XYZ file of C-alpha atoms in Angstrom:
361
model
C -39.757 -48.450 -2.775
C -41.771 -45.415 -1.197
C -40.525 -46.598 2.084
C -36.665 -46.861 1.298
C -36.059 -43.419 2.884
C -38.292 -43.888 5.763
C -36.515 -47.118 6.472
C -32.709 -45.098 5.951
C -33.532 -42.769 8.170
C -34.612 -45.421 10.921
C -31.404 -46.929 10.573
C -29.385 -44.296 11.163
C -31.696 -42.937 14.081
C -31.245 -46.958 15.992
C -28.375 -47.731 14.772
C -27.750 -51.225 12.898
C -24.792 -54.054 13.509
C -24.860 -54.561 9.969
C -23.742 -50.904 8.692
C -26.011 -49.987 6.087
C -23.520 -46.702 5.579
C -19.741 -48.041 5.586
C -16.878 -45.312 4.750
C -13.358 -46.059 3.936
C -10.853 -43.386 2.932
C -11.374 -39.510 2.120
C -13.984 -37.669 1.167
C -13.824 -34.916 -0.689
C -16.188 -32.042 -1.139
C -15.730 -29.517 -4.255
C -17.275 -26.078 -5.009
C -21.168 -25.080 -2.936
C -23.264 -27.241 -0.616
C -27.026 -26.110 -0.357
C -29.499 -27.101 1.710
C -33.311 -26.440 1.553
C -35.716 -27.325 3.815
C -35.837 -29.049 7.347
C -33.225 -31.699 8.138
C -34.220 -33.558 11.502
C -31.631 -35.988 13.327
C -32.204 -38.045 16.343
C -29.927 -39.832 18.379
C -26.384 -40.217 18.656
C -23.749 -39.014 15.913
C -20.183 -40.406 16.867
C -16.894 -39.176 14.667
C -13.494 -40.590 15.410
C -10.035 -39.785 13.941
C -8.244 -36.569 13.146
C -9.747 -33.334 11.384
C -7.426 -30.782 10.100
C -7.292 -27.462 8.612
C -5.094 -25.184 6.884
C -5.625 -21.393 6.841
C -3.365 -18.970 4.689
C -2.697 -15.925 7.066
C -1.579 -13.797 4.453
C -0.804 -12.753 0.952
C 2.566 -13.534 0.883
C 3.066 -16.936 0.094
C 1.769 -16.569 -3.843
C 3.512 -14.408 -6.213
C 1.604 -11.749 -7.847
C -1.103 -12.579 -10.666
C -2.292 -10.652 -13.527
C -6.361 -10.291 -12.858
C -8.366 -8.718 -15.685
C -11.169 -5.877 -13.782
C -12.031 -4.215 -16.646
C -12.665 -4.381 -20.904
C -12.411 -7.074 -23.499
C -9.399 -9.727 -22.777
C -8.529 -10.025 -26.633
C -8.318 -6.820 -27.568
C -5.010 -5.806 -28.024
C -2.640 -4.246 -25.253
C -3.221 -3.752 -22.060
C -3.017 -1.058 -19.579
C -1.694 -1.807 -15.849
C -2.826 -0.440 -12.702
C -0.661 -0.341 -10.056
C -1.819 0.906 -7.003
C 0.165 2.891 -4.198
C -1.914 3.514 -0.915
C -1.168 4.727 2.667
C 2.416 5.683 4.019
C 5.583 4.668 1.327
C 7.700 3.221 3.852
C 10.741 0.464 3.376
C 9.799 -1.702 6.269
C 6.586 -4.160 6.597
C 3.409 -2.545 7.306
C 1.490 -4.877 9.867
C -1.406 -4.522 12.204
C -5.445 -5.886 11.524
C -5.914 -6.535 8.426
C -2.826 -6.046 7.150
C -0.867 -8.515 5.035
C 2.348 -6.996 6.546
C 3.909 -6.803 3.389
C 6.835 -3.614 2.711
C 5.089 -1.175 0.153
C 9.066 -0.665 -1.359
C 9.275 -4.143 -2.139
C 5.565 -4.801 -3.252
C 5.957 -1.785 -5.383
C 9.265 -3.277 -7.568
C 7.460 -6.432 -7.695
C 4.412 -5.668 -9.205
C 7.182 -2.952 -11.593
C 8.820 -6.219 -12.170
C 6.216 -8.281 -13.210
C 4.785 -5.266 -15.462
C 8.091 -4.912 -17.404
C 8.309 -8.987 -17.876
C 4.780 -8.519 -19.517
C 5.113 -7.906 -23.175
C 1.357 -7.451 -23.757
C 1.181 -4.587 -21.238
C 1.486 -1.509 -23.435
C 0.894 1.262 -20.621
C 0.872 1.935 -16.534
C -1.619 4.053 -14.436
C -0.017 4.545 -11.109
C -3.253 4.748 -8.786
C -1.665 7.266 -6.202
C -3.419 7.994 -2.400
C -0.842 8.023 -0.239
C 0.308 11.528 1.737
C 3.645 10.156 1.398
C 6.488 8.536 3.191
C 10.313 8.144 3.823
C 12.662 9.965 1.696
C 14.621 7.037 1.020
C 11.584 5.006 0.417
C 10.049 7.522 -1.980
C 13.191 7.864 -4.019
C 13.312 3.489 -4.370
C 9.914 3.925 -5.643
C 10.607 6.778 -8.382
C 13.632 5.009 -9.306
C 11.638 1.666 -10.248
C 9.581 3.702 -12.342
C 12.410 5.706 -14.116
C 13.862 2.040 -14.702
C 10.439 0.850 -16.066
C 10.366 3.455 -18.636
C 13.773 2.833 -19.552
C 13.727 -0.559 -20.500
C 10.466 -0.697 -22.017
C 9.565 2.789 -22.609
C 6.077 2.331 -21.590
C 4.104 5.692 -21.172
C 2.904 6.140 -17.467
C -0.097 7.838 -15.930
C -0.290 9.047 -12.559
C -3.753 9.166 -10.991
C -3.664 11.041 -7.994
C -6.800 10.006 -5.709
C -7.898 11.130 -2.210
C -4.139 12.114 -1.618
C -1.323 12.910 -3.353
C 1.060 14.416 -0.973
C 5.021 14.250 0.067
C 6.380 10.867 -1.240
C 3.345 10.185 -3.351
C 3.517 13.676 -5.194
C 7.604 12.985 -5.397
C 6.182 9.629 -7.400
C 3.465 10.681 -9.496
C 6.430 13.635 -10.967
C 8.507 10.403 -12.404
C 4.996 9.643 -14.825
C 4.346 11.277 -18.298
C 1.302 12.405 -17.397
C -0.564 13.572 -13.726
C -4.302 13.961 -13.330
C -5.822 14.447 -9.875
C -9.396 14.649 -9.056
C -11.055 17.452 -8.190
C -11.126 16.941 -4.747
C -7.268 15.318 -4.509
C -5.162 17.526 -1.851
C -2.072 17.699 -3.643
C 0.956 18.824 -2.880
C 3.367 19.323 0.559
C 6.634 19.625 -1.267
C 8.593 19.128 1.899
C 10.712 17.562 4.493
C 10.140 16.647 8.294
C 12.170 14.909 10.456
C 9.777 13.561 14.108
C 12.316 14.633 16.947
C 10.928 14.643 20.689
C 12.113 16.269 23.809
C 11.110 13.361 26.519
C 14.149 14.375 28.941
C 11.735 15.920 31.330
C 8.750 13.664 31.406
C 10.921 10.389 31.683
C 12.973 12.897 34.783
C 9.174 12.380 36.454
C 9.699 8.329 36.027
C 13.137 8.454 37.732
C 14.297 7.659 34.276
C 17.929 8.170 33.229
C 20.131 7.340 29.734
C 23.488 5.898 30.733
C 24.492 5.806 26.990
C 28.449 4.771 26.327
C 29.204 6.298 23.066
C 32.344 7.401 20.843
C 31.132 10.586 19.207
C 29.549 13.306 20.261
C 27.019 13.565 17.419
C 25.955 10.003 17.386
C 22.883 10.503 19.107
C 21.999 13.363 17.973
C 18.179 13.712 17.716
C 17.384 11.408 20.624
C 14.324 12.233 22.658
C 16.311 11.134 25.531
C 18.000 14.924 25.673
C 17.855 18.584 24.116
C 18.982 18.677 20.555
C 22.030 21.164 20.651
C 22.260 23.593 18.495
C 24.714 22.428 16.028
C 23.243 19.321 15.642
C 20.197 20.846 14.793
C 22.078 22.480 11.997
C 23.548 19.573 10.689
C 19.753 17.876 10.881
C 18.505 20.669 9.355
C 21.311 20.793 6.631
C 19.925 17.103 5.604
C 16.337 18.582 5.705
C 17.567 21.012 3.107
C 19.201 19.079 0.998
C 16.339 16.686 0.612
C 13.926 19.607 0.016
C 16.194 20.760 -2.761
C 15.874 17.146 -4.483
C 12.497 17.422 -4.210
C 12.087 20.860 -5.433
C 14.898 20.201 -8.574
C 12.684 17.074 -9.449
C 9.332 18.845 -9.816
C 10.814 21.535 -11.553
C 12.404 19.040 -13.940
C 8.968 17.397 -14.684
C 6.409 20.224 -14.754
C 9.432 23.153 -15.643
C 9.324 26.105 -13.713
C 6.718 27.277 -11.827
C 5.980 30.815 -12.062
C 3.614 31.926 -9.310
C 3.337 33.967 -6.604
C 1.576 31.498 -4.521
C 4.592 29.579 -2.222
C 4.611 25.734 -3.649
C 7.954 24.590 -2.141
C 7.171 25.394 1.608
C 4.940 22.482 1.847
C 1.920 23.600 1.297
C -1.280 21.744 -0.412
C -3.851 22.218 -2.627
C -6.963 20.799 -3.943
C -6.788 18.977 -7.390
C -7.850 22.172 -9.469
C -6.003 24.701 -7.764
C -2.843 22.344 -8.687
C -3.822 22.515 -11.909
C -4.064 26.034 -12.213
C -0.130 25.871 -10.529
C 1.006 23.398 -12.990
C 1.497 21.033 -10.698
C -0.687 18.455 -12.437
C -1.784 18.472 -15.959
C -5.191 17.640 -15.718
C -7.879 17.332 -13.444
C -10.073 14.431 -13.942
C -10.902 10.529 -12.875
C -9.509 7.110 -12.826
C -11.102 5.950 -15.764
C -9.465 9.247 -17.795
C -6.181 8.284 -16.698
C -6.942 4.993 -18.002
C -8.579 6.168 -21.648
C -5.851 8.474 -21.409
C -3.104 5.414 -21.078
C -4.348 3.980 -23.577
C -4.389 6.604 -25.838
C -0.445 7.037 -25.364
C -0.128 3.093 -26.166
C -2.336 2.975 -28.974
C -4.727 0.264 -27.369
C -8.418 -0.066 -27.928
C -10.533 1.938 -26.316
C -11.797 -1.231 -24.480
C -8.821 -2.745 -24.352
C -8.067 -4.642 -20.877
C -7.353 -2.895 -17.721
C -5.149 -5.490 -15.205
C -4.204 -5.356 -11.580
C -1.449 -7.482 -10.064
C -2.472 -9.140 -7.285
C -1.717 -12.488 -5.015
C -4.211 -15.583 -4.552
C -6.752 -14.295 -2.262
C -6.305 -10.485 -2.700
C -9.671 -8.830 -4.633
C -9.716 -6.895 -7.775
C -13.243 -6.611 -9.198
C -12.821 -2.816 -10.087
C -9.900 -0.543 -10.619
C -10.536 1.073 -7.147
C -10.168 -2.260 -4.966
C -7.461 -2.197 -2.778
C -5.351 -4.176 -1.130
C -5.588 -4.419 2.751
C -1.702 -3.199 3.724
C -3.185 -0.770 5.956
C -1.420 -0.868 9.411
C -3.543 -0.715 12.943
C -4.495 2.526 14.006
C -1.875 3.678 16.700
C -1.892 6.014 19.793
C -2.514 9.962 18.687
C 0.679 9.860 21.057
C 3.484 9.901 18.896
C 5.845 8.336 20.946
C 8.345 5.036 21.156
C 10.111 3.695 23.342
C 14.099 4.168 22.341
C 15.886 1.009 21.154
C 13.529 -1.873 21.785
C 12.581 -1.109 17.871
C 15.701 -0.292 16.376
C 14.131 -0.674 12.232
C 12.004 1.716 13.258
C 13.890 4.957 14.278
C 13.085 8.502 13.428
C 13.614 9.062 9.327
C 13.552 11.842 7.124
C 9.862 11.837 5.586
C 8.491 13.512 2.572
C 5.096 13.498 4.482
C 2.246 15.850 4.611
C 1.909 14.530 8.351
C -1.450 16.582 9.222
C -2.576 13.222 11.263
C -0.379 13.028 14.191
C -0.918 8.811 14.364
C 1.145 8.726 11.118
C 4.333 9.638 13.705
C 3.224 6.870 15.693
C 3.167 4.551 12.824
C 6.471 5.594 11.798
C 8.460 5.914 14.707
């Protein structure tokens, strides 16, 4: 019998009419293969009939799971994380690496799936995002005014690397805001992208041979020189937006007496907003968490979940989810009306990067 595998190997090396080895049907394969060692093969190998393969390109197909990152499954409530990263837009975010998916919608689905959840007892918004489109922010706020609403659940807002524009607008709508240390915070604001391209597409032999009704109607187009009343009715917008922003804050953090400007959009570092009132404590993820569960009454190692789809990570409370878009030109230009979902909007942005136009536009 010592010989059996020196004689199976000769077989399949020579070949044999007689088929030692006959297959019919699938095979299936489950869970790791490991090899060890030296595997040698001589001759001829010869595989007929049809191989496929399917590969999931993105996230979108499975709805959103509850996955347990951190403390003890069966012990008591638990506390949500929801994380908001990167510009709060209300159109899909593609590029490398992206799942494409629109952070508005992803947003009231994961606030959806929270408020279905009986056993979730609190929310820690995970905020680093330097903001987004007015109209975008605002969705995003209103979810979470809805959330608390229905199910009066306490929520935490952890600002993280950035907490800016749209994402400071958001974190305002929580019971609680801690930033680290070293969050920028901040750029209460409005800013509306308008370019003057009227000369450089001149150079091109370029022309607009627009047929409108209205004067106004394309006002802001960087085919032409804003005039100067429709840069007061832009600018009347701009205001009006700012003042929503402003009459928010003040509603959630009460009025800020200082004589340091905080509604021209300026930011700050996590303790100096502090020290403004503009957050109400400076600490970590893992306080906003303890401090969650504090306002729900859950254990102190009570479960910590994350909502995510099939093949999307969450080992730790700081995995995120790769919705990033492709890094665009430093040249914040587009070309006008081959995109028309993404024209110039009003932005509650702290745009210091000049590729987040690019993205936008």
């Amino acid at each position: 019998m010592r010989f059996l595998p020196l004689i199976v190997v000769l077989l399949l090396s020579v070949g044999c009419q007689h088929k030692p080895f006959l297959m019919r049907g699938g095979m299936t394969m489950n869970g790791d293969m490991r090899m060890n060692g030296d595997m040698n093969m001589n001759g001829d190998m010869d595989m007929s009939g049809d191989m496929s393969m399917s590969m999931k390109t993105d996230n979108t197909a499975s709805r959103l799971a509850s996955v347990l990152v951190t403390g003890h499954p069966n012990a008591g409530q638990k506390v949500a994380v929801v994380d908001v990263d990167g510009l709060l837009l209300n159109q899909n975010i593609s590029g490398l690496g992206s799942m494409g998916e629109n952070p508005v919608a992803l947003f009231r689905e994961k606030i959806n799936a929270i408020a279905a959840d009986a056993s979730v007892g609190a929310v820690v918004l995970r905020i680093n995002s330097p903001g987004g489109g007015v109209n975008a922010s605002d969705l995003m706020a209103h979810e979470v005014t809805q959330l608390k609403r229905k199910r009066n659940l306490p929520v935490v807002a952890c600002l993280m690397g950035t907490g800016t524009g749209g994402g400071y607008y958001l974190a305002t709508h929580a019971d609680t805001i801690i930033s680290h240390p070293t969050s920028v915070v901040g750029g209460i604001g409005v800013i509306l992208n308008v370019y003057d391209m009227e000369n450089t597409m001149g150079q091109f032999n370029i022309t607009a041979q627009h047929i409108k009704a209205g004067d106004k109607i394309d006002a802001g187009s960087p085919e032409r020189v804003v005039e100067e009343d429709e840069r007061e009715m832009l600018q009347n917008i701009a205001d009006s937006f700012q003042k929503r922003f402003i009459d928010q804050v003040k509603l959630a953090r009460g009025d800020i007496q200082t004589e340091v400007e905080v509604f021209d959009g300026s930011v700050f570092t996590g303790v100096q907003a502090q020290q403004l009132n503009l957050v109400d404590q400076v600490g970590y993820l893992d306080e906003a968490i303890d401090r969650a569960r504090e306002l729900c009454g859950a254990a102190p190692d009570g479960p910590v979940v994350m909502l995510r789809r099939d093949n999307d990570r969450a080992y730790t409370t700081l995995d995120v989810s790769p919705n990033d878009p492709l890094g665009m030109s430093l040249l914040p230009i587009n070309i006008p009306g081959l995109d028309r979902s993404a024209m110039p909007t009003f932005l509650y942005l702290w745009q210091a990067d000049p590729s987040l136009a690019a993205v936008i536009q």
